């Protein structure tokens, strides 16, 4: 199954490339979308592998008009990337772990050092700066508890500037979606 990533904030952070890309603010972007644009985005979020001809029929446009709209949505930054969603269990990464991280200092340097190291952690799918009890939340995939224990001992404990790490093993995933709601 393919999906389409749509940037939903003023900045979209791509950890693999470690770069921020400027996109329109949410109110500005939403005001530029008409009903047809939203229909296109909804359809692409459900199945990004749909052909332009099939997409055009679904949204009641000619194929050239549909293609122009999709290209405009890409240029505007509303369509970030087209990717395939892989099955983690089938690929031996069935264990999902949420990790709360507290740094020992709240300085720009300690945050920067941590972030540079965090993006290199094996199986790290996401890493977010958060408010509240933790400084960061990481989402990590591993094969099983033994492989997570190894990851913890060999990589997580050596992250720079970390005062505390708390791990939360996901025992049931109630909802996981990549689809952004479009009003």
Short mmCIF file of N, CA and C in Angstrom, two decimals:
data_model
loop_
_atom_site.label_atom_id
_atom_site.label_comp_id
_atom_site.label_asym_id
_atom_site.label_seq_id
_atom_site.Cartn_x
_atom_site.Cartn_y
_atom_site.Cartn_z
N UNK A 1 0.84 -1.18 0.00
CA UNK A 1 0.00 0.00 0.00
C UNK A 1 0.88 1.23 0.00
N UNK A 2 0.56 2.21 -0.79
CA UNK A 2 1.30 3.46 -0.84
C UNK A 2 0.55 4.52 -0.06
N UNK A 3 1.29 5.50 0.46
CA UNK A 3 0.66 6.63 1.13
C UNK A 3 1.27 7.91 0.62
N UNK A 4 0.64 8.99 0.97
CA UNK A 4 1.11 10.30 0.59
C UNK A 4 1.30 11.09 1.87
N UNK A 5 2.46 11.65 2.10
CA UNK A 5 2.68 12.47 3.27
C UNK A 5 2.35 13.91 2.93
N UNK A 6 1.55 14.53 3.77
CA UNK A 6 1.17 15.92 3.55
C UNK A 6 1.71 16.73 4.72
N UNK A 7 2.46 17.76 4.44
CA UNK A 7 3.00 18.61 5.49
C UNK A 7 1.85 19.33 6.17
N UNK A 8 1.82 19.27 7.52
CA UNK A 8 0.68 19.84 8.23
C UNK A 8 1.06 21.00 9.14
N UNK A 9 2.30 21.40 9.16
CA UNK A 9 2.70 22.49 10.02
C UNK A 9 3.56 23.47 9.24
N UNK A 10 3.98 24.53 9.92
CA UNK A 10 4.78 25.54 9.24
C UNK A 10 6.12 24.98 8.80
N UNK A 11 6.64 24.01 9.53
CA UNK A 11 7.89 23.37 9.14
C UNK A 11 7.71 21.86 9.18
N UNK A 12 8.25 21.18 8.20
CA UNK A 12 8.22 19.72 8.14
C UNK A 12 9.66 19.27 8.31
N UNK A 13 9.94 18.44 9.33
CA UNK A 13 11.30 18.01 9.60
C UNK A 13 11.51 16.61 9.07
N UNK A 14 12.50 16.46 8.21
CA UNK A 14 12.84 15.16 7.67
C UNK A 14 14.09 14.68 8.38
N UNK A 15 13.94 13.71 9.29
CA UNK A 15 15.08 13.27 10.10
C UNK A 15 16.17 12.66 9.25
N UNK A 16 15.83 11.90 8.24
CA UNK A 16 16.85 11.21 7.45
C UNK A 16 17.80 12.20 6.79
N UNK A 17 17.28 13.32 6.37
CA UNK A 17 18.12 14.31 5.71
C UNK A 17 18.51 15.43 6.66
N UNK A 18 17.89 15.46 7.85
CA UNK A 18 18.18 16.47 8.86
C UNK A 18 18.01 17.88 8.28
N UNK A 19 16.90 18.11 7.60
CA UNK A 19 16.67 19.43 7.03
C UNK A 19 15.23 19.85 7.26
N UNK A 20 15.01 21.14 7.45
CA UNK A 20 13.67 21.68 7.60
C UNK A 20 13.26 22.32 6.29
N UNK A 21 12.02 22.09 5.91
CA UNK A 21 11.51 22.64 4.67
C UNK A 21 10.36 23.58 4.99
N UNK A 22 10.41 24.80 4.51
CA UNK A 22 9.36 25.79 4.75
C UNK A 22 8.14 25.48 3.90
N UNK A 23 7.00 25.39 4.55
CA UNK A 23 5.74 25.25 3.84
C UNK A 23 4.78 26.31 4.38
N UNK A 24 3.65 26.47 3.76
CA UNK A 24 2.69 27.48 4.18
C UNK A 24 2.13 27.15 5.56
N UNK A 25 1.73 28.20 6.30
CA UNK A 25 1.07 27.99 7.58
C UNK A 25 -0.27 27.30 7.33
N UNK A 26 -0.79 26.61 8.34
CA UNK A 26 -2.02 25.85 8.18
C UNK A 26 -3.20 26.71 7.71
N UNK A 27 -3.47 27.88 8.34
CA UNK A 27 -4.59 28.68 7.85
C UNK A 27 -4.39 29.17 6.42
N UNK A 28 -3.17 29.55 6.08
CA UNK A 28 -2.87 30.03 4.73
C UNK A 28 -3.06 28.90 3.72
N UNK A 29 -2.55 27.72 4.05
CA UNK A 29 -2.66 26.57 3.15
C UNK A 29 -4.11 26.16 2.97
N UNK A 30 -4.85 26.08 4.06
CA UNK A 30 -6.24 25.65 3.99
C UNK A 30 -7.08 26.59 3.14
N UNK A 31 -6.78 27.87 3.20
CA UNK A 31 -7.57 28.83 2.41
C UNK A 31 -7.33 28.68 0.92
N UNK A 32 -6.22 28.05 0.53
CA UNK A 32 -5.91 27.86 -0.88
C UNK A 32 -6.55 26.61 -1.47
N UNK A 33 -7.08 25.75 -0.62
CA UNK A 33 -7.65 24.48 -1.08
C UNK A 33 -9.14 24.63 -1.38
N UNK A 34 -9.54 24.24 -2.58
CA UNK A 34 -10.96 24.18 -2.87
C UNK A 34 -11.44 22.74 -2.67
N UNK A 35 -12.71 22.49 -2.91
CA UNK A 35 -13.29 21.17 -2.70
C UNK A 35 -12.58 20.10 -3.54
N UNK A 36 -12.22 20.44 -4.77
CA UNK A 36 -11.56 19.47 -5.65
C UNK A 36 -10.16 19.14 -5.15
N UNK A 37 -9.41 20.16 -4.69
CA UNK A 37 -8.08 19.91 -4.13
C UNK A 37 -8.18 18.96 -2.94
N UNK A 38 -9.15 19.21 -2.06
CA UNK A 38 -9.33 18.35 -0.89
C UNK A 38 -9.70 16.93 -1.30
N UNK A 39 -10.53 16.80 -2.32
CA UNK A 39 -10.89 15.46 -2.82
C UNK A 39 -9.66 14.74 -3.36
N UNK A 40 -8.83 15.46 -4.07
CA UNK A 40 -7.58 14.87 -4.59
C UNK A 40 -6.70 14.41 -3.44
N UNK A 41 -6.53 15.27 -2.44
CA UNK A 41 -5.67 14.92 -1.30
C UNK A 41 -6.23 13.73 -0.52
N UNK A 42 -7.53 13.70 -0.31
CA UNK A 42 -8.14 12.55 0.39
C UNK A 42 -7.89 11.25 -0.37
N UNK A 43 -8.10 11.29 -1.68
CA UNK A 43 -7.91 10.09 -2.50
C UNK A 43 -6.45 9.64 -2.47
N UNK A 44 -5.53 10.58 -2.57
CA UNK A 44 -4.11 10.22 -2.57
C UNK A 44 -3.66 9.71 -1.21
N UNK A 45 -4.24 10.22 -0.12
CA UNK A 45 -3.90 9.71 1.20
C UNK A 45 -4.35 8.26 1.36
N UNK A 46 -5.46 7.90 0.75
CA UNK A 46 -5.93 6.51 0.83
C UNK A 46 -5.10 5.59 -0.05
N UNK A 47 -4.70 6.07 -1.23
CA UNK A 47 -3.94 5.23 -2.16
C UNK A 47 -3.15 6.12 -3.12
N UNK A 48 -1.89 6.34 -2.81
CA UNK A 48 -1.05 7.21 -3.64
C UNK A 48 -0.62 6.52 -4.93
N UNK A 49 -0.90 5.23 -5.06
CA UNK A 49 -0.51 4.53 -6.29
C UNK A 49 -1.59 4.63 -7.37
N UNK A 50 -2.68 5.31 -7.06
CA UNK A 50 -3.76 5.47 -8.04
C UNK A 50 -3.22 6.19 -9.28
N UNK A 51 -3.66 5.75 -10.44
CA UNK A 51 -3.21 6.40 -11.67
C UNK A 51 -3.86 7.78 -11.80
N UNK A 52 -3.24 8.65 -12.55
CA UNK A 52 -3.81 9.97 -12.76
C UNK A 52 -5.18 9.88 -13.44
N UNK A 53 -5.33 8.95 -14.37
CA UNK A 53 -6.61 8.78 -15.06
C UNK A 53 -7.70 8.38 -14.07
N UNK A 54 -7.40 7.42 -13.19
CA UNK A 54 -8.38 6.98 -12.19
C UNK A 54 -8.67 8.09 -11.18
N UNK A 55 -7.64 8.81 -10.78
CA UNK A 55 -7.82 9.92 -9.84
C UNK A 55 -8.70 11.00 -10.48
N UNK A 56 -8.42 11.33 -11.72
CA UNK A 56 -9.20 12.34 -12.43
C UNK A 56 -10.68 11.95 -12.48
N UNK A 57 -10.95 10.69 -12.78
CA UNK A 57 -12.34 10.22 -12.83
C UNK A 57 -13.00 10.33 -11.46
N UNK A 58 -12.25 9.98 -10.43
CA UNK A 58 -12.77 10.01 -9.06
C UNK A 58 -13.15 11.42 -8.62
N UNK A 59 -12.36 12.42 -9.06
CA UNK A 59 -12.62 13.81 -8.62
C UNK A 59 -13.32 14.64 -9.70
N UNK A 60 -13.74 13.97 -10.77
CA UNK A 60 -14.52 14.61 -11.84
C UNK A 60 -13.76 15.71 -12.56
N UNK A 61 -12.52 15.39 -12.95
CA UNK A 61 -11.69 16.30 -13.75
C UNK A 61 -11.17 15.56 -14.97
N UNK A 62 -10.68 16.30 -15.94
CA UNK A 62 -9.97 15.66 -17.04
C UNK A 62 -8.59 15.27 -16.52
N UNK A 63 -7.95 14.25 -17.09
CA UNK A 63 -6.62 13.86 -16.63
C UNK A 63 -5.59 15.01 -16.65
N UNK A 64 -5.52 15.83 -17.71
CA UNK A 64 -4.55 16.94 -17.68
C UNK A 64 -4.83 17.95 -16.56
N UNK A 65 -6.10 18.26 -16.32
CA UNK A 65 -6.45 19.21 -15.26
C UNK A 65 -6.10 18.63 -13.89
N UNK A 66 -6.34 17.34 -13.72
CA UNK A 66 -6.01 16.67 -12.46
C UNK A 66 -4.51 16.68 -12.23
N UNK A 67 -3.75 16.34 -13.26
CA UNK A 67 -2.29 16.33 -13.15
C UNK A 67 -1.76 17.71 -12.80
N UNK A 68 -2.31 18.76 -13.39
CA UNK A 68 -1.87 20.13 -13.08
C UNK A 68 -2.12 20.44 -11.61
N UNK A 69 -3.27 20.02 -11.10
CA UNK A 69 -3.57 20.28 -9.69
C UNK A 69 -2.62 19.52 -8.77
N UNK A 70 -2.36 18.26 -9.08
CA UNK A 70 -1.44 17.47 -8.26
C UNK A 70 -0.06 18.11 -8.27
N UNK A 71 0.41 18.53 -9.43
CA UNK A 71 1.72 19.18 -9.53
C UNK A 71 1.74 20.48 -8.73
N UNK A 72 0.65 21.25 -8.78
CA UNK A 72 0.57 22.50 -8.01
C UNK A 72 0.61 22.20 -6.51
N UNK A 73 -0.09 21.16 -6.07
CA UNK A 73 -0.09 20.77 -4.66
C UNK A 73 1.31 20.34 -4.22
N UNK A 74 2.05 19.69 -5.10
CA UNK A 74 3.43 19.31 -4.79
C UNK A 74 4.31 20.55 -4.67
N UNK A 75 4.21 21.45 -5.65
CA UNK A 75 5.04 22.67 -5.64
C UNK A 75 4.75 23.53 -4.41
N UNK A 76 3.50 23.56 -3.97
CA UNK A 76 3.13 24.39 -2.83
C UNK A 76 3.59 23.79 -1.50
N UNK A 77 4.05 22.55 -1.52
CA UNK A 77 4.51 21.90 -0.29
C UNK A 77 3.41 21.14 0.45
N UNK A 78 2.20 21.12 -0.09
CA UNK A 78 1.12 20.39 0.58
C UNK A 78 1.28 18.89 0.43
N UNK A 79 1.88 18.45 -0.64
CA UNK A 79 2.24 17.05 -0.80
C UNK A 79 3.73 16.97 -0.57
N UNK A 80 4.10 16.29 0.53
CA UNK A 80 5.51 16.23 0.91
C UNK A 80 6.28 15.14 0.19
N UNK A 81 5.70 13.95 0.12
CA UNK A 81 6.40 12.81 -0.49
C UNK A 81 5.40 11.69 -0.74
N UNK A 82 5.75 10.79 -1.62
CA UNK A 82 4.95 9.60 -1.87
C UNK A 82 5.82 8.42 -1.46
N UNK A 83 5.29 7.59 -0.55
CA UNK A 83 6.08 6.48 -0.02
C UNK A 83 5.22 5.22 0.07
N UNK A 84 5.85 4.09 0.30
CA UNK A 84 5.14 2.83 0.54
C UNK A 84 5.12 2.57 2.04
N UNK A 85 3.97 2.18 2.56
CA UNK A 85 3.87 1.77 3.96
C UNK A 85 4.24 0.30 4.05
N UNK A 86 5.25 0.00 4.81
CA UNK A 86 5.70 -1.38 4.95
C UNK A 86 5.08 -2.01 6.19
N UNK A 87 4.95 -3.33 6.18
CA UNK A 87 4.40 -4.07 7.30
C UNK A 87 5.54 -4.40 8.26
N UNK A 88 5.60 -3.74 9.44
CA UNK A 88 6.72 -3.97 10.36
C UNK A 88 6.83 -5.41 10.85
N UNK A 89 5.69 -6.07 11.09
CA UNK A 89 5.74 -7.46 11.56
C UNK A 89 6.35 -8.36 10.50
N UNK A 90 5.96 -8.16 9.26
CA UNK A 90 6.48 -9.00 8.17
C UNK A 90 7.97 -8.79 7.95
N UNK A 91 8.47 -7.63 8.38
CA UNK A 91 9.89 -7.31 8.17
C UNK A 91 10.72 -7.48 9.44
N UNK A 92 10.14 -8.12 10.46
CA UNK A 92 10.91 -8.39 11.67
C UNK A 92 11.11 -7.19 12.57
N UNK A 93 10.20 -6.24 12.54
CA UNK A 93 10.28 -5.07 13.41
C UNK A 93 8.93 -4.84 14.09
N UNK A 94 8.39 -5.92 14.66
CA UNK A 94 7.04 -5.89 15.20
C UNK A 94 6.89 -5.23 16.55
N UNK A 95 7.98 -5.02 17.28
CA UNK A 95 7.87 -4.39 18.59
C UNK A 95 8.00 -2.87 18.45
N UNK A 96 7.03 -2.16 18.98
CA UNK A 96 7.03 -0.70 18.95
C UNK A 96 7.26 -0.19 20.37
N UNK A 97 8.23 0.70 20.54
CA UNK A 97 8.56 1.23 21.85
C UNK A 97 8.55 2.76 21.80
N UNK A 98 7.84 3.36 22.76
CA UNK A 98 7.88 4.81 22.93
C UNK A 98 8.88 5.09 24.04
N UNK A 99 9.76 6.04 23.79
CA UNK A 99 10.82 6.33 24.74
C UNK A 99 10.77 7.80 25.12
N UNK A 100 10.60 8.05 26.42
CA UNK A 100 10.64 9.41 26.94
C UNK A 100 12.06 9.71 27.39
N UNK A 101 12.58 10.86 26.97
CA UNK A 101 13.96 11.23 27.28
C UNK A 101 13.98 12.57 28.00
N UNK A 102 14.73 12.62 29.11
CA UNK A 102 14.96 13.87 29.83
C UNK A 102 16.45 14.17 29.73
N UNK A 103 16.78 15.37 29.27
CA UNK A 103 18.18 15.77 29.18
C UNK A 103 18.64 16.35 30.52
N UNK A 104 19.95 16.30 30.76
CA UNK A 104 20.46 16.83 32.02
C UNK A 104 20.57 18.35 32.00
N UNK A 105 20.62 18.96 30.81
CA UNK A 105 20.67 20.43 30.70
C UNK A 105 19.74 20.86 29.57
N UNK A 106 19.18 22.05 29.74
CA UNK A 106 18.32 22.60 28.69
C UNK A 106 19.04 23.74 27.98
N UNK A 107 20.07 23.37 27.23
CA UNK A 107 20.82 24.36 26.46
C UNK A 107 20.70 24.01 24.98
N UNK A 108 20.86 25.00 24.12
CA UNK A 108 20.82 24.70 22.68
C UNK A 108 21.84 23.64 22.27
N UNK A 109 23.02 23.68 22.89
CA UNK A 109 24.06 22.70 22.55
C UNK A 109 23.66 21.29 22.95
N UNK A 110 23.07 21.13 24.14
CA UNK A 110 22.69 19.78 24.58
C UNK A 110 21.56 19.23 23.71
N UNK A 111 20.62 20.09 23.33
CA UNK A 111 19.55 19.65 22.43
C UNK A 111 20.12 19.26 21.07
N UNK A 112 21.01 20.07 20.56
CA UNK A 112 21.62 19.80 19.25
C UNK A 112 22.42 18.50 19.27
N UNK A 113 23.23 18.31 20.32
CA UNK A 113 24.04 17.09 20.43
C UNK A 113 23.15 15.85 20.50
N UNK A 114 22.08 15.94 21.30
CA UNK A 114 21.17 14.81 21.42
C UNK A 114 20.52 14.50 20.07
N UNK A 115 20.03 15.52 19.39
CA UNK A 115 19.32 15.31 18.11
C UNK A 115 20.23 14.70 17.06
N UNK A 116 21.48 15.13 17.01
CA UNK A 116 22.43 14.56 16.03
C UNK A 116 22.64 13.07 16.29
N UNK A 117 22.67 12.68 17.56
CA UNK A 117 22.87 11.28 17.91
C UNK A 117 21.57 10.47 17.75
N UNK A 118 20.44 11.07 18.10
CA UNK A 118 19.16 10.35 18.08
C UNK A 118 18.78 9.90 16.67
N UNK A 119 19.07 10.71 15.67
CA UNK A 119 18.68 10.34 14.30
C UNK A 119 19.47 9.14 13.79
N UNK A 120 20.53 8.76 14.51
CA UNK A 120 21.35 7.62 14.11
C UNK A 120 20.97 6.33 14.84
N UNK A 121 20.01 6.39 15.75
CA UNK A 121 19.61 5.21 16.53
C UNK A 121 18.91 4.21 15.60
N UNK A 122 19.34 2.97 15.67
CA UNK A 122 18.74 1.90 14.85
C UNK A 122 17.26 1.77 15.15
N UNK A 123 16.43 1.76 14.12
CA UNK A 123 15.00 1.56 14.29
C UNK A 123 14.23 2.77 14.75
N UNK A 124 14.89 3.92 14.92
CA UNK A 124 14.18 5.13 15.35
C UNK A 124 13.33 5.63 14.20
N UNK A 125 12.02 5.64 14.40
CA UNK A 125 11.07 6.06 13.38
C UNK A 125 10.73 7.54 13.51
N UNK A 126 10.68 8.02 14.74
CA UNK A 126 10.32 9.41 15.01
C UNK A 126 11.04 9.89 16.25
N UNK A 127 11.29 11.19 16.30
CA UNK A 127 11.87 11.82 17.48
C UNK A 127 11.30 13.23 17.56
N UNK A 128 10.65 13.54 18.69
CA UNK A 128 9.94 14.82 18.83
C UNK A 128 10.37 15.55 20.10
N UNK A 129 10.58 16.85 20.00
CA UNK A 129 10.73 17.70 21.18
C UNK A 129 9.32 17.91 21.72
N UNK A 130 9.15 17.72 23.03
CA UNK A 130 7.82 17.81 23.62
C UNK A 130 7.84 18.71 24.86
N UNK A 131 6.65 19.08 25.30
CA UNK A 131 6.52 19.82 26.55
C UNK A 131 6.15 18.82 27.64
N UNK A 132 6.30 19.25 28.89
CA UNK A 132 5.91 18.40 30.00
C UNK A 132 7.09 17.72 30.66
N UNK A 133 6.85 16.52 31.15
CA UNK A 133 7.82 15.78 31.95
C UNK A 133 9.08 15.41 31.18
N UNK A 134 8.97 15.18 29.88
CA UNK A 134 10.10 14.77 29.06
C UNK A 134 10.51 15.89 28.11
N UNK A 135 11.76 15.82 27.65
CA UNK A 135 12.24 16.75 26.63
C UNK A 135 11.96 16.20 25.23
N UNK A 136 12.04 14.88 25.09
CA UNK A 136 11.84 14.23 23.79
C UNK A 136 11.00 12.97 23.96
N UNK A 137 10.30 12.63 22.90
CA UNK A 137 9.71 11.31 22.76
C UNK A 137 10.24 10.71 21.47
N UNK A 138 10.70 9.48 21.57
CA UNK A 138 11.19 8.74 20.40
C UNK A 138 10.26 7.56 20.18
N UNK A 139 10.07 7.21 18.93
CA UNK A 139 9.31 6.02 18.56
C UNK A 139 10.30 5.09 17.86
N UNK A 140 10.50 3.91 18.45
CA UNK A 140 11.52 2.98 17.96
C UNK A 140 10.88 1.63 17.65
N UNK A 141 11.30 1.02 16.56
CA UNK A 141 10.84 -0.33 16.19
C UNK A 141 12.01 -1.29 16.30
N UNK A 142 11.75 -2.43 16.93
CA UNK A 142 12.73 -3.51 17.00
C UNK A 142 11.99 -4.84 16.77
N UNK A 143 12.75 -5.90 16.71
CA UNK A 143 12.15 -7.22 16.47
C UNK A 143 11.40 -7.74 17.69
N UNK A 144 12.02 -7.60 18.87
CA UNK A 144 11.46 -8.19 20.08
C UNK A 144 12.12 -7.56 21.30
N UNK A 145 11.77 -8.04 22.50
CA UNK A 145 12.32 -7.46 23.72
C UNK A 145 13.82 -7.66 23.83
N UNK A 146 14.32 -8.79 23.35
CA UNK A 146 15.76 -9.03 23.38
C UNK A 146 16.52 -8.01 22.52
N UNK A 147 16.01 -7.74 21.33
CA UNK A 147 16.68 -6.76 20.47
C UNK A 147 16.54 -5.35 21.03
N UNK A 148 15.41 -5.05 21.70
CA UNK A 148 15.29 -3.74 22.33
C UNK A 148 16.26 -3.61 23.49
N UNK A 149 16.41 -4.67 24.26
CA UNK A 149 17.36 -4.65 25.38
C UNK A 149 18.78 -4.38 24.86
N UNK A 150 19.12 -5.01 23.75
CA UNK A 150 20.44 -4.79 23.14
C UNK A 150 20.58 -3.33 22.66
N UNK A 151 19.54 -2.82 22.01
CA UNK A 151 19.55 -1.43 21.54
C UNK A 151 19.71 -0.47 22.72
N UNK A 152 19.00 -0.76 23.80
CA UNK A 152 19.08 0.07 25.00
C UNK A 152 20.50 0.08 25.56
N UNK A 153 21.08 -1.11 25.68
CA UNK A 153 22.42 -1.23 26.27
C UNK A 153 23.52 -0.69 25.37
N UNK A 154 23.36 -0.84 24.06
CA UNK A 154 24.44 -0.47 23.14
C UNK A 154 24.31 0.94 22.55
N UNK A 155 23.09 1.49 22.49
CA UNK A 155 22.93 2.80 21.85
C UNK A 155 22.24 3.84 22.74
N UNK A 156 21.09 3.49 23.29
CA UNK A 156 20.31 4.49 24.02
C UNK A 156 21.05 5.03 25.24
N UNK A 157 21.73 4.15 25.96
CA UNK A 157 22.45 4.59 27.16
C UNK A 157 23.61 5.53 26.84
N UNK A 158 24.03 5.57 25.58
CA UNK A 158 25.17 6.41 25.19
C UNK A 158 24.76 7.70 24.50
N UNK A 159 23.46 7.98 24.45
CA UNK A 159 23.02 9.25 23.87
C UNK A 159 23.56 10.39 24.73
N UNK A 160 24.09 11.45 24.11
CA UNK A 160 24.72 12.53 24.87
C UNK A 160 23.71 13.37 25.66
N UNK A 161 24.11 13.72 26.88
CA UNK A 161 23.34 14.66 27.69
C UNK A 161 22.07 14.11 28.29
N UNK A 162 21.90 12.80 28.31
CA UNK A 162 20.66 12.21 28.81
C UNK A 162 20.74 11.96 30.31
N UNK A 163 19.74 12.47 31.04
CA UNK A 163 19.65 12.21 32.47
C UNK A 163 18.76 11.01 32.75
N UNK A 164 17.69 10.86 31.95
CA UNK A 164 16.73 9.78 32.22
C UNK A 164 16.11 9.30 30.92
N UNK A 165 15.93 7.99 30.83
CA UNK A 165 15.23 7.36 29.71
C UNK A 165 14.14 6.47 30.30
N UNK A 166 12.91 6.64 29.82
CA UNK A 166 11.81 5.77 30.24
C UNK A 166 11.20 5.16 29.00
N UNK A 167 11.09 3.84 29.01
CA UNK A 167 10.59 3.11 27.84
C UNK A 167 9.18 2.60 28.10
N UNK A 168 8.35 2.70 27.06
CA UNK A 168 6.97 2.24 27.12
C UNK A 168 6.75 1.31 25.94
N UNK A 169 6.62 0.01 26.21
CA UNK A 169 6.41 -0.96 25.14
C UNK A 169 4.93 -0.96 24.77
N UNK A 170 4.64 -0.80 23.51
CA UNK A 170 3.26 -0.78 23.02
C UNK A 170 2.76 -2.22 22.99
N UNK A 171 1.68 -2.49 23.74
CA UNK A 171 1.13 -3.85 23.76
C UNK A 171 -0.05 -3.99 22.81
N UNK A 172 -0.66 -2.86 22.44
CA UNK A 172 -1.75 -2.89 21.47
C UNK A 172 -1.83 -1.53 20.79
N UNK A 173 -1.80 -1.55 19.50
CA UNK A 173 -1.90 -0.31 18.73
C UNK A 173 -3.37 -0.11 18.36
N UNK A 174 -4.03 0.83 19.01
CA UNK A 174 -5.45 1.07 18.81
C UNK A 174 -5.69 1.85 17.52
N UNK A 175 -4.86 2.84 17.25
CA UNK A 175 -5.00 3.65 16.04
C UNK A 175 -3.63 4.10 15.58
N UNK A 176 -3.38 3.94 14.33
CA UNK A 176 -2.16 4.46 13.70
C UNK A 176 -2.54 4.83 12.28
N UNK A 177 -2.48 6.10 11.97
CA UNK A 177 -2.86 6.54 10.64
C UNK A 177 -1.87 7.58 10.13
N UNK A 178 -1.78 7.68 8.85
CA UNK A 178 -0.96 8.72 8.23
C UNK A 178 -1.85 9.77 7.58
N UNK A 179 -3.16 9.57 7.64
CA UNK A 179 -4.09 10.47 6.96
C UNK A 179 -4.38 11.71 7.80
N UNK A 180 -4.15 12.87 7.20
CA UNK A 180 -4.43 14.14 7.85
C UNK A 180 -5.88 14.51 7.53
N UNK A 181 -6.68 14.85 8.56
CA UNK A 181 -8.07 15.22 8.29
C UNK A 181 -8.15 16.51 7.48
N UNK A 182 -8.97 16.50 6.47
CA UNK A 182 -9.18 17.68 5.63
C UNK A 182 -10.64 18.09 5.75
N UNK A 183 -10.88 19.28 6.28
CA UNK A 183 -12.26 19.76 6.48
C UNK A 183 -12.96 20.01 5.16
#
